[in-house]
Every structure is written in structure tokens, then in C-alpha cells.
Amino acid sequence: MTMAAAGALAYGFWPRLDGYRDTLERQRRVLSADPTLLDLIRMSTLAANGHNTQPWKFHVDEAVITILPDLSRRTAVVDPDDHHLFVSLGCATENLVIATGVHGRPGDVSVESGAEPGIAIAIGNGPRRDDPLYETIPHRQSTRSAYDGLPVVPDDIRLLESAAQQDGVSVLIFTEPAQCDAISEFVVAGNTAQMQDPAFVSELREWLRYSPARAVSTGDGLFAPCSGNPVVPEWIGPLLFKAFFTQDAENRKYRDHIRSSAGIAVFIGDRADPQHWINVGRSFERFALQGTALGIRTAHINQPIEVSAIRTEFARWLGMPDARPDLVVRFGRAPSLPMSLRRPVETVIV
């Protein structure tokens, strides 16, 4: 049994997930000893991405894979400058580079600027390279639940920091309760602003998937059990969302989730441009994969950097008033939740 299936069974979801499990197992199976470029792209698409929109396209030209933004999948309200979109492309890039290196096909990355920036990965030939993060790619997830409240030992935090090292990116780790409480207030302030914005709520609702059939048919979005919520018929989901998705309930949830976490990591690029956002994504993906290897879960609490006025205050609190914080991530230990789906590889090739 895979880690994904074991985690789902622990929560008792599989009996109601119909064809979801079979689709998931196909998408998250390990690669063969001699994978094709399409196989490697499948591993790339298992990367973290906002709202599980999967805002990427892949172009294959002989031995070059280019990752391009899919602007039809942008979230214009929560991400008006496509910051999260390019972070997601960076996450996909890191998965691809890890996978190609392990299979003796090292990838040389270059970021192409212009009206539609992209990431070209030239696939070479070389010795197979061991990378313990490779085996964790199918099992990394954003675990949106309460954690066990226990600290992460300093040696493991040093491993997380080491994995996240990336040119042009700084990572700040906060583990003191007073620091995490202060960040929690920024999260609540950002969440309150977003919950009071009908456009934000409407955009989020578009990416929610309540039933296995809907999740499988779209291959994207936020499937209810992946956040610890029950499976319900698709027509009931919006009614429950309207009844239970309230400002007070969400603020309580985020406070509880942060209080149960071992710490918070803040990722900051040296500059606010697509190249640095891509680098932030690569840094975070390695952080999350290293966490997965250590049994440490991660989840985004990005509200402080998604509301511009609060982002300015947050940067000042960090002691970096001229910087733009890029990601806010809590971490700690908890059981896994069901994994999210991806679209078939064939549909993301252009």
C-alpha cells in the first residue's frame, strides 16, 4: 500500500471515493528505471500550486522541456500579479530537476524573460544521482489540518533550512510561541480582509470540488477530503460552504492550526519579479520534500502576503521593510490526508 492510500484509509475516506483512488494511484506511481520525458513531466506536475489550479503548460522539443504559465488558470483576485503562479512553476521545475538527475538525465535550468516568461530545462546525460528527496515527490502534500503541537528538533530544522537554500531566496524560521502568535494575528487580519471580499470568496468557490466524480472529471481544484472535510454530493457542497465558511470559523481554524504547528517558515526573494518567484518556488518545494522525508507536514498560510496593506506591515514586522515576503508556511507533524489529483499529462502538453 502506498503512503497516499495508507493516509486516506486512516481517515476512512476510501470507501466513498469511488474511482478517485484508482486515478490517484496511477498519477502517483513511481517511475520506471528508464522513464520517458512524459513520465518525468508527470512527476513535475505533482508539485505544490495554489488552489491546485495547476497553472502550467509543458512544451517538449527534443531534449528540452519548457514550463510555461497557463494564464487561463490564473487566480486574478488572490494573485493579481501572478506571483503565486510563478512560484508554482518554480515548484514544478524543482520536481523535474530532481527526477531527471536521479535518472541520469541532469536538467540545466534557464529562465526565459519576455512577455510570457518560461523555464527551459535542457535534459542532458550523465551518471545517475542519488537524491533522497526524489522518493518523496509522490507523497508531498499541503496538509490542511491541525498538527500534533510538538516541536521539531533542531537537527531536523537545520535539514529543512539546508534543503531550502536557493540563490536569491532567504528563509526565516520562527518557532517561539510569541513569534508564531504574532504571525497568527497577521494571518487572521489577512483572512478577515479576504473573507469580506465577495470576489475572493467567489474565486475560491470556483476551485472547490465536493464529490469524487467532480474531482476526477476536472483533475484539479481543492477536493473536500484533502482538507479534512467530508465527501458530499456536488449540489449540496455550495450550501454547506455558504453555511459553514464564515469569517469567525475560518479565523478560529487558522489560530488553532498555527497554535498546533511546530513553527512557521517565511520565504523571501531578493526581488519581486518572475525569476525570483520561480526561485522561491524551487526553494519551497525542496523544503516541503525534505519535510516529507522527515515526516513533517507543511501548509500555506499566505494571507499576510496576499493582502497588499498587510504585506507591508508584515515585512516591517520581519525587519525587512523594503522586501516583499513571498510565502508563509506552517510546519509540524500530523497524519496525512487524502492526496490531490492532477490533470492527465497529455492535457498539459502544448
mmCIF file of C-alpha atoms in Angstrom:
data_model
loop_
_atom_site.group_PDB
_atom_site.id
_atom_site.type_symbol
_atom_site.label_atom_id
_atom_site.label_comp_id
_atom_site.label_asym_id
_atom_site.label_seq_id
_atom_site.Cartn_x
_atom_site.Cartn_y
_atom_site.Cartn_z
ATOM 1 C CA MET A 1 0.000 0.000 0.000
ATOM 2 C CA THR A 2 1.303 3.431 -0.870
ATOM 3 C CA MET A 3 1.681 6.261 1.637
ATOM 4 C CA ALA A 4 -1.175 8.089 -0.112
ATOM 5 C CA ALA A 5 -3.546 5.166 0.230
ATOM 6 C CA ALA A 6 -2.496 4.497 3.832
ATOM 7 C CA GLY A 7 -3.119 8.085 4.817
ATOM 8 C CA ALA A 8 -6.546 8.091 3.228
ATOM 9 C CA LEU A 9 -7.550 4.805 4.848
ATOM 10 C CA ALA A 10 -6.529 6.202 8.219
ATOM 11 C CA TYR A 11 -9.188 8.851 7.754
ATOM 12 C CA GLY A 12 -11.781 6.397 6.458
ATOM 13 C CA PHE A 13 -12.343 8.188 3.166
ATOM 14 C CA TRP A 14 -11.657 5.488 0.577
ATOM 15 C CA PRO A 15 -14.976 3.621 0.840
ATOM 16 C CA ARG A 16 -16.721 6.737 -0.518
ATOM 17 C CA LEU A 17 -14.190 7.858 -3.086
ATOM 18 C CA ASP A 18 -15.388 5.702 -5.993
ATOM 19 C CA GLY A 19 -12.822 5.937 -8.832
ATOM 20 C CA TYR A 20 -10.762 8.600 -7.107
ATOM 21 C CA ARG A 21 -8.310 6.158 -5.558
ATOM 22 C CA ASP A 22 -7.544 4.379 -8.832
ATOM 23 C CA THR A 23 -6.879 7.685 -10.581
ATOM 24 C CA LEU A 24 -4.678 8.831 -7.722
ATOM 25 C CA GLU A 25 -2.621 5.636 -7.700
ATOM 26 C CA ARG A 26 -1.942 5.920 -11.434
ATOM 27 C CA GLN A 27 -0.832 9.517 -11.141
ATOM 28 C CA ARG A 28 1.432 8.987 -8.139
ATOM 29 C CA ARG A 29 3.091 5.710 -9.083
ATOM 30 C CA VAL A 30 6.893 5.648 -9.092
ATOM 31 C CA LEU A 31 8.737 5.923 -12.370
ATOM 32 C CA SER A 32 10.314 3.046 -14.228
ATOM 33 C CA ALA A 33 14.086 2.708 -14.419
ATOM 34 C CA ASP A 34 14.075 4.330 -17.874
ATOM 35 C CA PRO A 35 11.291 6.947 -17.862
ATOM 36 C CA THR A 36 10.147 8.890 -20.892
ATOM 37 C CA LEU A 37 10.022 12.675 -20.933
ATOM 38 C CA LEU A 38 6.260 12.424 -20.396
ATOM 39 C CA ASP A 39 6.885 10.288 -17.299
ATOM 40 C CA LEU A 40 9.251 12.941 -15.961
ATOM 41 C CA ILE A 41 6.663 15.648 -16.650
ATOM 42 C CA ARG A 42 4.135 13.667 -14.620
ATOM 43 C CA MET A 43 6.473 13.887 -11.637
ATOM 44 C CA SER A 44 6.837 17.609 -12.261
ATOM 45 C CA THR A 45 3.056 18.127 -12.100
ATOM 46 C CA LEU A 46 2.913 16.680 -8.575
ATOM 47 C CA ALA A 47 4.376 19.978 -7.358
ATOM 48 C CA ALA A 48 2.720 22.365 -4.941
ATOM 49 C CA ASN A 49 0.498 25.010 -6.545
ATOM 50 C CA GLY A 50 -2.106 27.495 -5.386
ATOM 51 C CA HIS A 51 -5.723 26.231 -5.196
ATOM 52 C CA ASN A 52 -4.486 23.179 -7.146
ATOM 53 C CA THR A 53 -5.109 25.172 -10.325
ATOM 54 C CA GLN A 54 -2.013 23.592 -11.947
ATOM 55 C CA PRO A 55 -1.214 26.798 -13.882
ATOM 56 C CA TRP A 56 1.387 25.279 -16.161
ATOM 57 C CA LYS A 57 1.929 24.096 -19.711
ATOM 58 C CA PHE A 58 4.833 21.959 -20.939
ATOM 59 C CA HIS A 59 6.451 22.134 -24.351
ATOM 60 C CA VAL A 60 8.784 19.304 -25.393
ATOM 61 C CA ASP A 61 11.352 19.950 -28.119
ATOM 62 C CA GLU A 62 13.793 17.050 -28.452
ATOM 63 C CA ALA A 63 15.816 17.218 -25.217
ATOM 64 C CA VAL A 64 14.390 20.492 -23.876
ATOM 65 C CA ILE A 65 11.303 20.726 -21.673
ATOM 66 C CA THR A 66 9.903 24.242 -21.317
ATOM 67 C CA ILE A 67 7.488 25.039 -18.500
ATOM 68 C CA LEU A 68 5.160 27.907 -19.409
ATOM 69 C CA PRO A 69 2.447 29.730 -17.457
ATOM 70 C CA ASP A 70 -1.114 28.740 -18.279
ATOM 71 C CA LEU A 71 -2.775 32.122 -17.855
ATOM 72 C CA SER A 72 -6.218 30.593 -18.327
ATOM 73 C CA ARG A 73 -5.705 29.111 -14.852
ATOM 74 C CA ARG A 74 -4.592 32.238 -13.061
ATOM 75 C CA THR A 75 -6.422 33.375 -9.916
ATOM 76 C CA ALA A 76 -6.725 37.071 -10.607
ATOM 77 C CA VAL A 77 -8.282 38.067 -7.279
ATOM 78 C CA VAL A 78 -5.958 36.379 -4.804
ATOM 79 C CA ASP A 79 -2.943 36.600 -7.133
ATOM 80 C CA PRO A 80 -3.325 39.725 -9.302
ATOM 81 C CA ASP A 81 0.343 39.928 -10.357
ATOM 82 C CA ASP A 82 0.722 36.146 -10.918
ATOM 83 C CA HIS A 83 3.163 35.861 -8.021
ATOM 84 C CA HIS A 84 1.709 32.525 -6.819
ATOM 85 C CA LEU A 85 1.535 31.308 -10.410
ATOM 86 C CA PHE A 86 5.281 31.722 -10.938
ATOM 87 C CA VAL A 87 6.038 30.238 -7.516
ATOM 88 C CA SER A 88 4.035 27.185 -8.661
ATOM 89 C CA LEU A 89 6.129 26.968 -11.847
ATOM 90 C CA GLY A 90 9.249 27.016 -9.674
ATOM 91 C CA CYS A 91 7.903 24.117 -7.621
ATOM 92 C CA ALA A 92 7.261 22.120 -10.803
ATOM 93 C CA THR A 93 10.761 22.958 -12.043
ATOM 94 C CA GLU A 94 12.373 21.588 -8.901
ATOM 95 C CA ASN A 95 10.450 18.317 -9.094
ATOM 96 C CA LEU A 96 11.541 17.905 -12.704
ATOM 97 C CA VAL A 97 15.205 18.658 -11.987
ATOM 98 C CA ILE A 98 15.265 16.206 -9.085
ATOM 99 C CA ALA A 99 13.660 13.456 -11.173
ATOM 100 C CA THR A 100 15.890 13.953 -14.216
ATOM 101 C CA GLY A 101 19.040 13.934 -12.082
ATOM 102 C CA VAL A 102 18.108 10.672 -10.365
ATOM 103 C CA HIS A 103 17.560 9.024 -13.750
ATOM 104 C CA GLY A 104 20.883 10.124 -15.224
ATOM 105 C CA ARG A 105 19.405 12.929 -17.305
ATOM 106 C CA PRO A 106 20.506 16.084 -15.465
ATOM 107 C CA GLY A 107 18.491 19.201 -16.227
ATOM 108 C CA ASP A 108 20.111 22.577 -16.902
ATOM 109 C CA VAL A 109 17.636 25.321 -15.958
ATOM 110 C CA SER A 110 17.361 28.729 -17.592
ATOM 111 C CA VAL A 111 14.582 31.260 -17.059
ATOM 112 C CA GLU A 112 13.391 32.945 -20.236
ATOM 113 C CA SER A 113 12.173 36.515 -19.805
ATOM 114 C CA GLY A 114 9.748 38.394 -22.017
ATOM 115 C CA ALA A 115 6.024 38.907 -22.275
ATOM 116 C CA GLU A 116 5.409 35.300 -21.207
ATOM 117 C CA PRO A 117 8.366 34.120 -19.081
ATOM 118 C CA GLY A 118 9.100 30.427 -19.099
ATOM 119 C CA ILE A 119 11.593 27.940 -17.727
ATOM 120 C CA ALA A 120 13.672 25.896 -20.189
ATOM 121 C CA ILE A 121 15.189 22.686 -18.807
ATOM 122 C CA ALA A 122 17.782 21.186 -21.147
ATOM 123 C CA ILE A 123 17.892 17.433 -20.487
ATOM 124 C CA GLY A 124 21.399 16.001 -20.686
ATOM 125 C CA ASN A 125 23.080 12.676 -19.986
ATOM 126 C CA GLY A 126 25.181 11.755 -17.011
ATOM 127 C CA PRO A 127 25.545 9.333 -14.121
ATOM 128 C CA ARG A 128 22.504 8.552 -12.049
ATOM 129 C CA ARG A 129 22.489 10.686 -8.927
ATOM 130 C CA ASP A 130 21.024 9.636 -5.603
ATOM 131 C CA ASP A 131 18.655 12.204 -4.140
ATOM 132 C CA PRO A 132 16.617 11.197 -1.083
ATOM 133 C CA LEU A 133 14.026 13.839 -1.961
ATOM 134 C CA TYR A 134 13.093 12.041 -5.178
ATOM 135 C CA GLU A 135 11.166 9.273 -3.406
ATOM 136 C CA THR A 136 9.091 11.865 -1.535
ATOM 137 C CA ILE A 137 7.731 13.649 -4.631
ATOM 138 C CA PRO A 138 4.568 11.470 -4.912
ATOM 139 C CA HIS A 139 3.862 11.851 -1.175
ATOM 140 C CA ARG A 140 4.308 15.583 -0.589
ATOM 141 C CA GLN A 141 1.056 17.320 0.223
ATOM 142 C CA SER A 142 -0.286 20.511 1.756
ATOM 143 C CA THR A 143 -1.748 19.084 4.959
ATOM 144 C CA ARG A 144 -4.513 21.490 5.942
ATOM 145 C CA SER A 145 -5.294 20.121 9.399
ATOM 146 C CA ALA A 146 -4.262 20.586 13.000
ATOM 147 C CA TYR A 147 -0.802 19.207 13.791
ATOM 148 C CA ASP A 148 0.349 17.420 16.934
ATOM 149 C CA GLY A 149 1.636 20.532 18.728
ATOM 150 C CA LEU A 150 5.091 19.063 19.340
ATOM 151 C CA PRO A 151 8.352 20.835 18.445
ATOM 152 C CA VAL A 152 10.605 19.791 15.595
ATOM 153 C CA VAL A 153 14.102 19.023 16.848
ATOM 154 C CA PRO A 154 16.887 21.479 15.866
ATOM 155 C CA ASP A 155 18.687 18.907 13.687
ATOM 156 C CA ASP A 156 15.563 18.480 11.554
ATOM 157 C CA ILE A 157 15.089 22.237 11.270
ATOM 158 C CA ARG A 158 18.673 22.538 10.049
ATOM 159 C CA LEU A 159 17.911 19.905 7.394
ATOM 160 C CA LEU A 160 14.870 21.909 6.284
ATOM 161 C CA GLU A 161 16.934 25.097 6.075
ATOM 162 C CA SER A 162 19.689 23.348 4.160
ATOM 163 C CA ALA A 163 17.248 21.843 1.655
ATOM 164 C CA ALA A 164 15.674 25.256 1.020
ATOM 165 C CA GLN A 165 18.932 27.009 0.105
ATOM 166 C CA GLN A 166 18.473 28.735 -3.241
ATOM 167 C CA ASP A 167 20.215 31.698 -4.836
ATOM 168 C CA GLY A 168 18.259 34.896 -4.314
ATOM 169 C CA VAL A 169 15.989 33.458 -1.610
ATOM 170 C CA SER A 170 16.026 33.905 2.172
ATOM 171 C CA VAL A 171 14.133 31.627 4.561
ATOM 172 C CA LEU A 172 13.248 32.766 8.073
ATOM 173 C CA ILE A 173 12.190 30.115 10.603
ATOM 174 C CA PHE A 174 10.045 31.019 13.615
ATOM 175 C CA THR A 175 9.454 28.505 16.408
ATOM 176 C CA GLU A 176 8.961 30.652 19.527
ATOM 177 C CA PRO A 177 5.283 30.767 20.614
ATOM 178 C CA ALA A 178 5.295 34.569 20.856
ATOM 179 C CA GLN A 179 6.589 34.854 17.287
ATOM 180 C CA CYS A 180 4.049 32.376 15.946
ATOM 181 C CA ASP A 181 1.243 34.151 17.819
ATOM 182 C CA ALA A 182 2.284 37.445 16.220
ATOM 183 C CA ILE A 183 2.264 35.852 12.749
ATOM 184 C CA SER A 184 -1.129 34.327 13.572
ATOM 185 C CA GLU A 185 -2.550 37.823 14.011
ATOM 186 C CA PHE A 186 -1.267 38.811 10.566
ATOM 187 C CA VAL A 187 -2.899 35.668 9.143
ATOM 188 C CA VAL A 188 -6.215 36.499 10.814
ATOM 189 C CA ALA A 189 -6.066 40.105 9.602
ATOM 190 C CA GLY A 190 -5.436 38.943 6.038
ATOM 191 C CA ASN A 191 -8.094 36.252 6.244
ATOM 192 C CA THR A 192 -10.627 38.766 7.561
ATOM 193 C CA ALA A 193 -9.941 41.104 4.647
ATOM 194 C CA GLN A 194 -10.307 38.255 2.148
ATOM 195 C CA MET A 195 -13.489 36.889 3.712
ATOM 196 C CA GLN A 196 -15.038 40.350 3.410
ATOM 197 C CA ASP A 197 -14.227 40.468 -0.310
ATOM 198 C CA PRO A 198 -17.020 38.815 -2.358
ATOM 199 C CA ALA A 199 -14.702 38.474 -5.355
ATOM 200 C CA PHE A 200 -12.192 36.469 -3.303
ATOM 201 C CA VAL A 201 -14.903 34.160 -1.963
ATOM 202 C CA SER A 202 -16.356 33.672 -5.442
ATOM 203 C CA GLU A 203 -12.959 32.829 -6.922
ATOM 204 C CA LEU A 204 -12.223 30.314 -4.165
ATOM 205 C CA ARG A 205 -15.633 28.691 -4.631
ATOM 206 C CA GLU A 206 -14.855 28.058 -8.311
ATOM 207 C CA TRP A 207 -11.972 25.776 -7.352
ATOM 208 C CA LEU A 208 -13.780 23.687 -4.720
ATOM 209 C CA ARG A 209 -14.606 20.067 -5.540
ATOM 210 C CA TYR A 210 -17.062 18.283 -3.240
ATOM 211 C CA SER A 211 -17.614 14.897 -4.906
ATOM 212 C CA PRO A 212 -15.165 12.273 -6.210
ATOM 213 C CA ALA A 213 -16.817 12.342 -9.636
ATOM 214 C CA ARG A 214 -16.287 16.083 -9.982
ATOM 215 C CA ALA A 215 -12.690 15.875 -8.719
ATOM 216 C CA VAL A 216 -11.862 13.097 -11.182
ATOM 217 C CA SER A 217 -13.576 14.804 -14.125
ATOM 218 C CA THR A 218 -11.679 18.094 -13.652
ATOM 219 C CA GLY A 219 -8.433 16.648 -12.272
ATOM 220 C CA ASP A 220 -7.838 19.891 -10.406
ATOM 221 C CA GLY A 221 -9.133 22.084 -7.587
ATOM 222 C CA LEU A 222 -9.498 21.639 -3.850
ATOM 223 C CA PHE A 223 -11.209 18.304 -3.160
ATOM 224 C CA ALA A 224 -13.006 18.359 0.206
ATOM 225 C CA PRO A 225 -11.271 15.347 1.879
ATOM 226 C CA CYS A 226 -7.860 16.824 1.036
ATOM 227 C CA SER A 227 -8.681 19.494 3.624
ATOM 228 C CA GLY A 228 -10.203 17.055 6.098
ATOM 229 C CA ASN A 229 -13.793 17.778 5.035
ATOM 230 C CA PRO A 230 -16.432 15.158 4.189
ATOM 231 C CA VAL A 231 -17.420 13.998 0.726
ATOM 232 C CA VAL A 232 -20.866 15.294 -0.222
ATOM 233 C CA PRO A 233 -22.921 15.426 -3.426
ATOM 234 C CA GLU A 234 -21.850 18.284 -5.645
ATOM 235 C CA TRP A 235 -25.194 20.066 -5.335
ATOM 236 C CA ILE A 236 -25.037 20.084 -1.523
ATOM 237 C CA GLY A 237 -21.464 21.391 -1.332
ATOM 238 C CA PRO A 238 -22.238 25.050 -2.127
ATOM 239 C CA LEU A 239 -24.989 25.066 0.503
ATOM 240 C CA LEU A 240 -22.620 23.739 3.165
ATOM 241 C CA PHE A 241 -19.933 26.162 2.033
ATOM 242 C CA LYS A 242 -22.299 29.088 2.478
ATOM 243 C CA ALA A 243 -23.389 27.847 5.919
ATOM 244 C CA PHE A 244 -20.012 26.974 7.416
ATOM 245 C CA PHE A 245 -17.416 29.072 5.559
ATOM 246 C CA THR A 246 -17.646 32.113 7.814
ATOM 247 C CA GLN A 247 -15.127 34.700 8.896
ATOM 248 C CA ASP A 248 -15.236 33.729 12.568
ATOM 249 C CA ALA A 249 -14.986 29.996 11.852
ATOM 250 C CA GLU A 250 -12.063 30.441 9.477
ATOM 251 C CA ASN A 251 -10.211 32.742 11.865
ATOM 252 C CA ARG A 252 -10.645 30.236 14.709
ATOM 253 C CA LYS A 253 -9.387 27.472 12.442
ATOM 254 C CA TYR A 254 -6.247 29.354 11.452
ATOM 255 C CA ARG A 255 -5.450 30.294 15.041
ATOM 256 C CA ASP A 256 -5.873 26.658 16.115
ATOM 257 C CA HIS A 257 -3.823 25.366 13.193
ATOM 258 C CA ILE A 258 -0.940 27.745 13.874
ATOM 259 C CA ARG A 259 -1.043 27.014 17.608
ATOM 260 C CA SER A 260 -0.742 23.285 16.833
ATOM 261 C CA SER A 261 2.234 23.773 14.495
ATOM 262 C CA ALA A 262 5.903 23.395 15.397
ATOM 263 C CA GLY A 263 6.893 26.561 13.558
ATOM 264 C CA ILE A 264 6.452 28.890 10.622
ATOM 265 C CA ALA A 265 8.769 29.470 7.654
ATOM 266 C CA VAL A 266 8.730 32.696 5.644
ATOM 267 C CA PHE A 267 10.297 32.694 2.149
ATOM 268 C CA ILE A 268 11.553 35.985 0.713
ATOM 269 C CA GLY A 269 13.008 36.565 -2.742
ATOM 270 C CA ASP A 270 15.664 39.218 -3.247
ATOM 271 C CA ARG A 271 13.454 40.937 -5.826
ATOM 272 C CA ALA A 272 9.782 40.929 -6.764
ATOM 273 C CA ASP A 273 9.925 39.530 -10.305
ATOM 274 C CA PRO A 274 9.050 36.240 -12.026
ATOM 275 C CA GLN A 275 12.618 34.900 -11.910
ATOM 276 C CA HIS A 276 12.838 35.323 -8.151
ATOM 277 C CA TRP A 277 9.321 33.990 -7.636
ATOM 278 C CA ILE A 278 10.364 30.890 -9.572
ATOM 279 C CA ASN A 279 13.408 30.562 -7.312
ATOM 280 C CA VAL A 280 11.169 30.899 -4.251
ATOM 281 C CA GLY A 281 9.090 28.025 -5.615
ATOM 282 C CA ARG A 282 12.164 25.857 -6.077
ATOM 283 C CA SER A 283 13.286 26.664 -2.531
ATOM 284 C CA PHE A 284 9.897 25.885 -1.023
ATOM 285 C CA GLU A 285 9.482 22.632 -2.956
ATOM 286 C CA ARG A 286 12.752 21.296 -1.565
ATOM 287 C CA PHE A 287 11.747 22.456 1.922
ATOM 288 C CA ALA A 288 8.441 20.588 1.602
ATOM 289 C CA LEU A 289 10.052 17.466 0.148
ATOM 290 C CA GLN A 290 12.651 17.403 2.921
ATOM 291 C CA GLY A 291 9.825 17.793 5.401
ATOM 292 C CA THR A 292 8.022 14.865 3.811
ATOM 293 C CA ALA A 293 11.165 12.743 4.161
ATOM 294 C CA LEU A 294 11.251 13.614 7.880
ATOM 295 C CA GLY A 295 7.538 13.053 8.445
ATOM 296 C CA ILE A 296 6.968 16.811 8.724
ATOM 297 C CA ARG A 297 3.857 18.292 7.119
ATOM 298 C CA THR A 298 3.505 21.756 5.613
ATOM 299 C CA ALA A 299 0.588 24.048 4.798
ATOM 300 C CA HIS A 300 0.412 27.557 3.386
ATOM 301 C CA ILE A 301 -0.905 30.437 5.490
ATOM 302 C CA ASN A 302 -0.290 33.102 2.862
ATOM 303 C CA GLN A 303 -2.938 35.622 3.884
ATOM 304 C CA PRO A 304 -0.337 38.119 5.232
ATOM 305 C CA ILE A 305 1.314 38.354 1.823
ATOM 306 C CA GLU A 306 -1.865 38.230 -0.292
ATOM 307 C CA VAL A 307 -3.361 41.490 1.040
ATOM 308 C CA SER A 308 -1.044 44.310 -0.005
ATOM 309 C CA ALA A 309 -1.556 46.605 3.002
ATOM 310 C CA ILE A 310 -0.974 43.759 5.452
ATOM 311 C CA ARG A 311 2.030 42.544 3.447
ATOM 312 C CA THR A 312 3.702 45.913 4.022
ATOM 313 C CA GLU A 313 3.067 45.688 7.773
ATOM 314 C CA PHE A 314 4.256 42.075 7.821
ATOM 315 C CA ALA A 315 7.509 42.947 6.042
ATOM 316 C CA ARG A 316 8.103 45.674 8.605
ATOM 317 C CA TRP A 317 7.483 43.184 11.440
ATOM 318 C CA LEU A 318 10.018 40.841 9.850
ATOM 319 C CA GLY A 319 12.578 43.659 9.996
ATOM 320 C CA MET A 320 12.712 43.788 6.177
ATOM 321 C CA PRO A 321 10.545 46.820 5.283
ATOM 322 C CA ASP A 322 11.864 47.036 1.716
ATOM 323 C CA ALA A 323 11.311 43.349 0.941
ATOM 324 C CA ARG A 324 8.279 41.507 -0.382
ATOM 325 C CA PRO A 325 7.635 38.325 1.638
ATOM 326 C CA ASP A 326 6.662 35.582 -0.810
ATOM 327 C CA LEU A 327 5.371 32.593 1.171
ATOM 328 C CA VAL A 328 4.263 31.900 4.739
ATOM 329 C CA VAL A 329 4.235 28.190 5.611
ATOM 330 C CA ARG A 330 3.485 26.383 8.858
ATOM 331 C CA PHE A 331 5.090 23.043 9.590
ATOM 332 C CA GLY A 332 4.775 20.201 12.088
ATOM 333 C CA ARG A 333 3.754 16.575 12.323
ATOM 334 C CA ALA A 334 0.322 15.109 11.629
ATOM 335 C CA PRO A 335 -1.276 12.153 9.824
ATOM 336 C CA SER A 336 -1.563 12.547 6.087
ATOM 337 C CA LEU A 337 -4.803 13.472 4.383
ATOM 338 C CA PRO A 338 -6.010 12.149 1.014
ATOM 339 C CA MET A 339 -3.832 13.391 -1.832
ATOM 340 C CA SER A 340 -4.996 15.768 -4.542
ATOM 341 C CA LEU A 341 -5.368 14.804 -8.191
ATOM 342 C CA ARG A 342 -3.637 16.200 -11.260
ATOM 343 C CA ARG A 343 -4.799 16.557 -14.834
ATOM 344 C CA PRO A 344 -3.546 13.881 -17.259
ATOM 345 C CA VAL A 345 -0.092 14.677 -18.599
ATOM 346 C CA GLU A 346 -1.371 14.690 -22.176
ATOM 347 C CA THR A 347 -3.610 17.666 -21.403
ATOM 348 C CA VAL A 348 -0.753 19.912 -20.217
ATOM 349 C CA ILE A 349 1.494 19.388 -23.267
ATOM 350 C CA VAL A 350 1.478 22.132 -25.887
#
